[in-house]
Amino acid sequence: MALPLLLLLVALCVALAVWALVFVVRDRAVILRQLWGAAVVEGVLVVQAVVAGVRQATTDHAVDGPLFWGYVATALVLLPIAAAWAFAERTKWSSVVLMVASLTVGFLAFRMWQIWGAAA
């Protein structure tokens, strides 16, 4: 895990959640630009997962594998599922789904950092 990537990931998740919250308050559905924002968050999450995998494979960092990689897998599938749901649901609830998913991914990223640090 890389701290700069974690901070970027959490900041992007919060920004996406706030953007979705604005749409919830305005009673609007998710727009395509928000889904592109979710794709950017997903891209950063994939980079973070690759960095963690490389660091775990090349060092003797003893992280709890099933727990850590379970969090990674959950975070990786959450936004695509939320984006598909938001694309199909054309009401304000699509914005609620995107908001909750982005906040959840940010929390999962923070938990991955805690698990990673506990192994140090």
Coordinates of N, CA and C in Angstrom, one line a residue:
M1 N 0.9 -1.2 0.0 CA 0.0 0.0 0.0 C 0.9 1.2 0.0
A2 N 0.5 2.2 -0.8 CA 1.2 3.5 -0.8 C 0.3 4.6 -0.3
L3 N 0.9 5.3 0.7 CA 0.1 6.4 1.4 C -0.4 7.4 0.4
P4 N 0.5 7.9 -0.6 CA -0.1 8.9 -1.5 C -1.3 8.4 -2.3
L5 N -1.2 7.2 -2.7 CA -2.3 6.6 -3.5 C -3.6 6.5 -2.6
L6 N -3.3 6.1 -1.3 CA -4.5 6.0 -0.4 C -5.1 7.4 -0.2
L7 N -4.3 8.4 0.0 CA -4.9 9.7 0.2 C -5.6 10.2 -1.0
L8 N -5.1 9.9 -2.2 CA -5.7 10.3 -3.5 C -7.0 9.5 -3.6
L9 N -7.0 8.3 -3.3 CA -8.2 7.4 -3.4 C -9.3 7.9 -2.5
V10 N -9.0 8.2 -1.2 CA -10.0 8.6 -0.3 C -10.5 10.0 -0.7
A11 N -9.7 10.9 -1.1 CA -10.1 12.2 -1.6 C -11.0 12.1 -2.8
L12 N -10.7 11.2 -3.7 CA -11.6 11.0 -4.9 C -12.9 10.4 -4.5
C13 N -12.9 9.5 -3.5 CA -14.2 8.9 -3.0 C -15.0 9.9 -2.4
V14 N -14.5 10.8 -1.5 CA -15.2 11.8 -0.9 C -15.8 12.8 -1.9
A15 N -15.0 13.2 -2.9 CA -15.4 14.1 -3.9 C -16.6 13.6 -4.7
L16 N -16.5 12.3 -5.1 CA -17.6 11.7 -5.8 C -18.8 11.6 -4.9
A17 N -18.6 11.3 -3.7 CA -19.8 11.2 -2.8 C -20.5 12.5 -2.6
V18 N -19.7 13.6 -2.5 CA -20.3 14.9 -2.4 C -21.0 15.3 -3.7
W19 N -20.4 15.0 -4.8 CA -21.0 15.3 -6.1 C -22.4 14.5 -6.2
A20 N -22.4 13.3 -5.8 CA -23.6 12.5 -5.8 C -24.6 13.1 -4.8
L21 N -24.2 13.5 -3.6 CA -25.1 14.1 -2.6 C -25.8 15.4 -3.2
V22 N -25.0 16.2 -4.0 CA -25.6 17.3 -4.6 C -26.8 16.9 -5.5
F23 N -26.6 15.8 -6.2 CA -27.6 15.3 -7.1 C -28.8 14.7 -6.3
V24 N -28.5 14.2 -5.2 CA -29.6 13.6 -4.3 C -30.5 14.8 -3.8
V25 N -29.8 15.9 -3.4 CA -30.5 17.0 -2.8 C -31.4 17.7 -4.0
R26 N -30.8 17.7 -5.2 CA -31.6 18.3 -6.3 C -32.5 17.3 -6.9
D27 N -32.7 16.1 -6.4 CA -33.6 15.1 -6.9 C -33.3 14.7 -8.4
R28 N -32.0 14.5 -8.6 CA -31.6 14.2 -10.0 C -30.9 12.8 -10.0
A29 N -31.0 12.2 -11.2 CA -30.3 10.9 -11.4 C -28.8 11.1 -11.7
V30 N -28.1 10.0 -11.6 CA -26.6 10.0 -11.9 C -26.5 10.4 -13.4
I31 N -25.4 11.1 -13.7 CA -25.1 11.4 -15.1 C -23.9 10.7 -15.5
L32 N -23.6 10.7 -16.8 CA -22.5 9.9 -17.3 C -21.1 10.4 -16.8
R33 N -21.0 11.7 -16.6 CA -19.7 12.2 -16.0 C -19.4 11.6 -14.6
Q34 N -20.5 11.4 -13.8 CA -20.3 10.8 -12.5 C -19.8 9.4 -12.6
L35 N -20.3 8.7 -13.6 CA -19.9 7.3 -13.8 C -18.4 7.3 -14.3
W36 N -18.0 8.3 -15.1 CA -16.6 8.4 -15.5 C -15.8 8.7 -14.2
G37 N -16.3 9.5 -13.3 CA -15.6 9.8 -12.0 C -15.4 8.5 -11.2
A38 N -16.4 7.6 -11.2 CA -16.3 6.4 -10.5 C -15.3 5.5 -11.2
A39 N -15.2 5.6 -12.5 CA -14.2 4.8 -13.3 C -12.8 5.3 -12.9
V40 N -12.6 6.6 -12.7 CA -11.3 7.1 -12.2 C -10.9 6.5 -10.9
V41 N -11.9 6.5 -10.0 CA -11.7 6.0 -8.6 C -11.3 4.5 -8.7
E42 N -12.0 3.8 -9.6 CA -11.7 2.4 -9.8 C -10.3 2.2 -10.3
G43 N -9.9 3.0 -11.2 CA -8.5 2.9 -11.8 C -7.5 3.1 -10.7
V44 N -7.7 4.1 -9.8 CA -6.7 4.3 -8.7 C -6.7 3.2 -7.8
L45 N -7.9 2.6 -7.6 CA -8.0 1.4 -6.7 C -7.3 0.2 -7.3
V46 N -7.3 0.0 -8.6 CA -6.6 -1.0 -9.3 C -5.1 -0.8 -9.1
V47 N -4.6 0.4 -9.3 CA -3.2 0.7 -9.2 C -2.8 0.4 -7.8
Q48 N -3.6 0.8 -6.8 CA -3.2 0.6 -5.4 C -3.1 -0.9 -5.1
A49 N -4.0 -1.7 -5.7 CA -4.0 -3.2 -5.5 C -2.8 -3.8 -6.1
V50 N -2.4 -3.3 -7.3 CA -1.2 -3.8 -7.9 C 0.1 -3.5 -7.1
V51 N 0.1 -2.2 -6.6 CA 1.3 -1.8 -5.8 C 1.3 -2.7 -4.5
A52 N 0.2 -2.9 -3.9 CA 0.2 -3.8 -2.7 C 0.6 -5.2 -3.0
G53 N 0.1 -5.7 -4.1 CA 0.5 -7.1 -4.5 C 2.0 -7.2 -4.8
V54 N 2.6 -6.2 -5.5 CA 4.0 -6.2 -5.8 C 4.8 -6.1 -4.5
R55 N 4.4 -5.2 -3.6 CA 5.1 -5.0 -2.4 C 5.0 -6.3 -1.5
Q56 N 3.9 -6.9 -1.5 CA 3.7 -8.1 -0.7 C 4.6 -9.2 -1.3
A57 N 4.7 -9.3 -2.6 CA 5.4 -10.4 -3.2 C 6.9 -10.2 -3.1
T58 N 7.4 -9.0 -3.1 CA 8.8 -8.7 -3.2 C 9.4 -8.4 -1.8
T59 N 8.6 -8.3 -0.8 CA 9.2 -8.1 0.6 C 8.6 -9.2 1.5
D60 N 9.1 -9.1 2.7 CA 8.6 -10.1 3.7 C 7.5 -9.5 4.6
H61 N 6.7 -8.6 4.0 CA 5.6 -8.0 4.7 C 4.5 -9.0 4.9
A62 N 4.3 -9.3 6.2 CA 3.3 -10.4 6.6 C 2.0 -9.9 6.9
V63 N 1.2 -9.5 5.9 CA -0.1 -9.0 6.0 C -1.1 -10.2 6.1
D64 N -2.2 -10.1 6.8 CA -3.2 -11.1 6.8 C -3.9 -11.2 5.5
G65 N -3.4 -12.2 4.7 CA -3.8 -12.3 3.3 C -5.2 -12.3 3.0
P66 N -6.0 -13.3 3.5 CA -7.4 -13.4 3.2 C -8.2 -12.2 3.6
L67 N -7.8 -11.6 4.8 CA -8.6 -10.4 5.2 C -8.3 -9.2 4.3
F68 N -7.0 -9.0 4.1 CA -6.6 -7.8 3.2 C -7.1 -8.0 1.8
W69 N -6.9 -9.1 1.2 CA -7.4 -9.3 -0.2 C -8.9 -9.4 -0.3
G70 N -9.5 -9.8 0.8 CA -11.0 -9.7 0.8 C -11.5 -8.3 0.7
Y71 N -10.8 -7.4 1.5 CA -11.2 -6.0 1.4 C -10.9 -5.4 0.0
V72 N -9.8 -5.8 -0.6 CA -9.4 -5.4 -1.9 C -10.5 -5.8 -2.9
A73 N -10.8 -7.1 -2.9 CA -11.8 -7.6 -3.8 C -13.2 -7.0 -3.7
T74 N -13.6 -6.7 -2.4 CA -14.9 -6.1 -2.2 C -14.9 -4.7 -2.8
A75 N -13.8 -4.0 -2.5 CA -13.7 -2.6 -3.0 C -13.7 -2.5 -4.5
L76 N -13.0 -3.5 -5.1 CA -12.9 -3.5 -6.6 C -14.3 -3.8 -7.3
V77 N -15.1 -4.6 -6.7 CA -16.4 -4.9 -7.3 C -17.5 -4.0 -6.9
L78 N -17.3 -3.2 -5.8 CA -18.4 -2.4 -5.3 C -18.8 -1.3 -6.3
L79 N -17.8 -0.5 -6.8 CA -18.2 0.6 -7.7 C -18.7 0.2 -9.0
P80 N -18.2 -0.9 -9.7 CA -18.8 -1.3 -10.9 C -20.3 -1.8 -10.7
I81 N -20.6 -2.4 -9.6 CA -22.0 -2.8 -9.3 C -22.8 -1.6 -9.1
A82 N -22.3 -0.7 -8.3 CA -23.1 0.6 -8.1 C -23.3 1.4 -9.4
A83 N -22.3 1.4 -10.2 CA -22.4 2.1 -11.5 C -23.5 1.5 -12.4
A84 N -23.5 0.1 -12.4 CA -24.5 -0.6 -13.2 C -25.9 -0.3 -12.7
W85 N -26.0 -0.3 -11.4 CA -27.3 0.0 -10.7 C -27.7 1.4 -11.0
A86 N -26.8 2.3 -10.9 CA -27.1 3.7 -11.1 C -27.5 4.0 -12.6
F87 N -26.8 3.2 -13.5 CA -27.2 3.4 -14.9 C -28.6 2.9 -15.2
A88 N -28.9 1.8 -14.5 CA -30.3 1.2 -14.8 C -31.4 2.0 -14.1
E89 N -31.1 2.5 -12.9 CA -32.1 3.2 -12.1 C -32.0 4.7 -12.5
R90 N -33.0 5.3 -13.1 CA -32.9 6.6 -13.6 C -33.7 7.6 -12.7
T91 N -33.6 7.4 -11.3 CA -34.2 8.3 -10.4 C -33.1 8.9 -9.5
K92 N -33.5 9.7 -8.5 CA -32.5 10.2 -7.5 C -31.8 9.1 -6.7
W93 N -32.5 7.9 -6.7 CA -31.9 6.8 -5.9 C -30.6 6.3 -6.5
S94 N -30.4 6.5 -7.8 CA -29.1 6.2 -8.4 C -28.0 7.0 -7.8
S95 N -28.3 8.3 -7.5 CA -27.3 9.1 -6.9 C -27.0 8.7 -5.5
V96 N -28.1 8.2 -4.8 CA -27.9 7.7 -3.4 C -27.0 6.4 -3.5
V97 N -27.2 5.6 -4.4 CA -26.4 4.3 -4.5 C -25.0 4.7 -4.8
L98 N -24.7 5.6 -5.7 CA -23.3 6.0 -6.0 C -22.7 6.7 -4.8
M99 N -23.4 7.5 -4.1 CA -22.9 8.2 -2.9 C -22.5 7.1 -1.9
V100 N -23.3 6.2 -1.6 CA -23.1 5.2 -0.5 C -21.9 4.3 -1.0
A101 N -21.9 3.9 -2.2 CA -20.8 3.1 -2.7 C -19.4 3.8 -2.7
S102 N -19.4 5.0 -3.0 CA -18.1 5.8 -3.0 C -17.6 6.0 -1.6
L103 N -18.5 6.3 -0.7 CA -18.1 6.4 0.7 C -17.6 5.0 1.3
T104 N -18.3 4.0 0.9 CA -17.9 2.6 1.3 C -16.5 2.3 0.8
V105 N -16.3 2.6 -0.5 CA -14.9 2.3 -1.0 C -13.9 3.1 -0.3
G106 N -14.1 4.3 0.0 CA -13.2 5.1 0.8 C -12.9 4.5 2.1
F107 N -14.0 4.1 2.8 CA -13.8 3.4 4.1 C -13.0 2.1 4.0
L108 N -13.3 1.3 2.9 CA -12.6 0.1 2.7 C -11.1 0.3 2.5
A109 N -10.8 1.4 1.7 CA -9.4 1.7 1.5 C -8.7 2.1 2.8
F110 N -9.4 2.8 3.6 CA -8.8 3.2 4.9 C -8.5 1.9 5.8
R111 N -9.5 1.0 5.7 CA -9.3 -0.3 6.5 C -8.2 -1.1 5.9
M112 N -8.0 -1.1 4.6 CA -6.9 -1.8 4.0 C -5.6 -1.2 4.5
W113 N -5.5 0.1 4.6 CA -4.3 0.7 5.2 C -4.1 0.3 6.6
Q114 N -5.1 0.2 7.4 CA -5.0 -0.2 8.8 C -4.5 -1.7 8.9
I115 N -5.0 -2.5 8.0 CA -4.6 -3.9 8.0 C -3.1 -4.0 7.6
W116 N -2.8 -3.3 6.5 CA -1.4 -3.3 6.0 C -0.4 -2.8 7.1
G117 N -0.8 -1.7 7.8 CA 0.0 -1.2 8.8 C 0.2 -2.1 10.0
A118 N -0.9 -2.8 10.3 CA -0.8 -3.7 11.5 C 0.2 -4.8 11.3
A119 N 0.5 -5.1 10.0 CA 1.5 -6.2 9.7 C 2.9 -5.7 9.8
A120 N 3.1 -4.4 9.9 CA 4.5 -3.9 9.9 C 5.2 -4.1 11.2

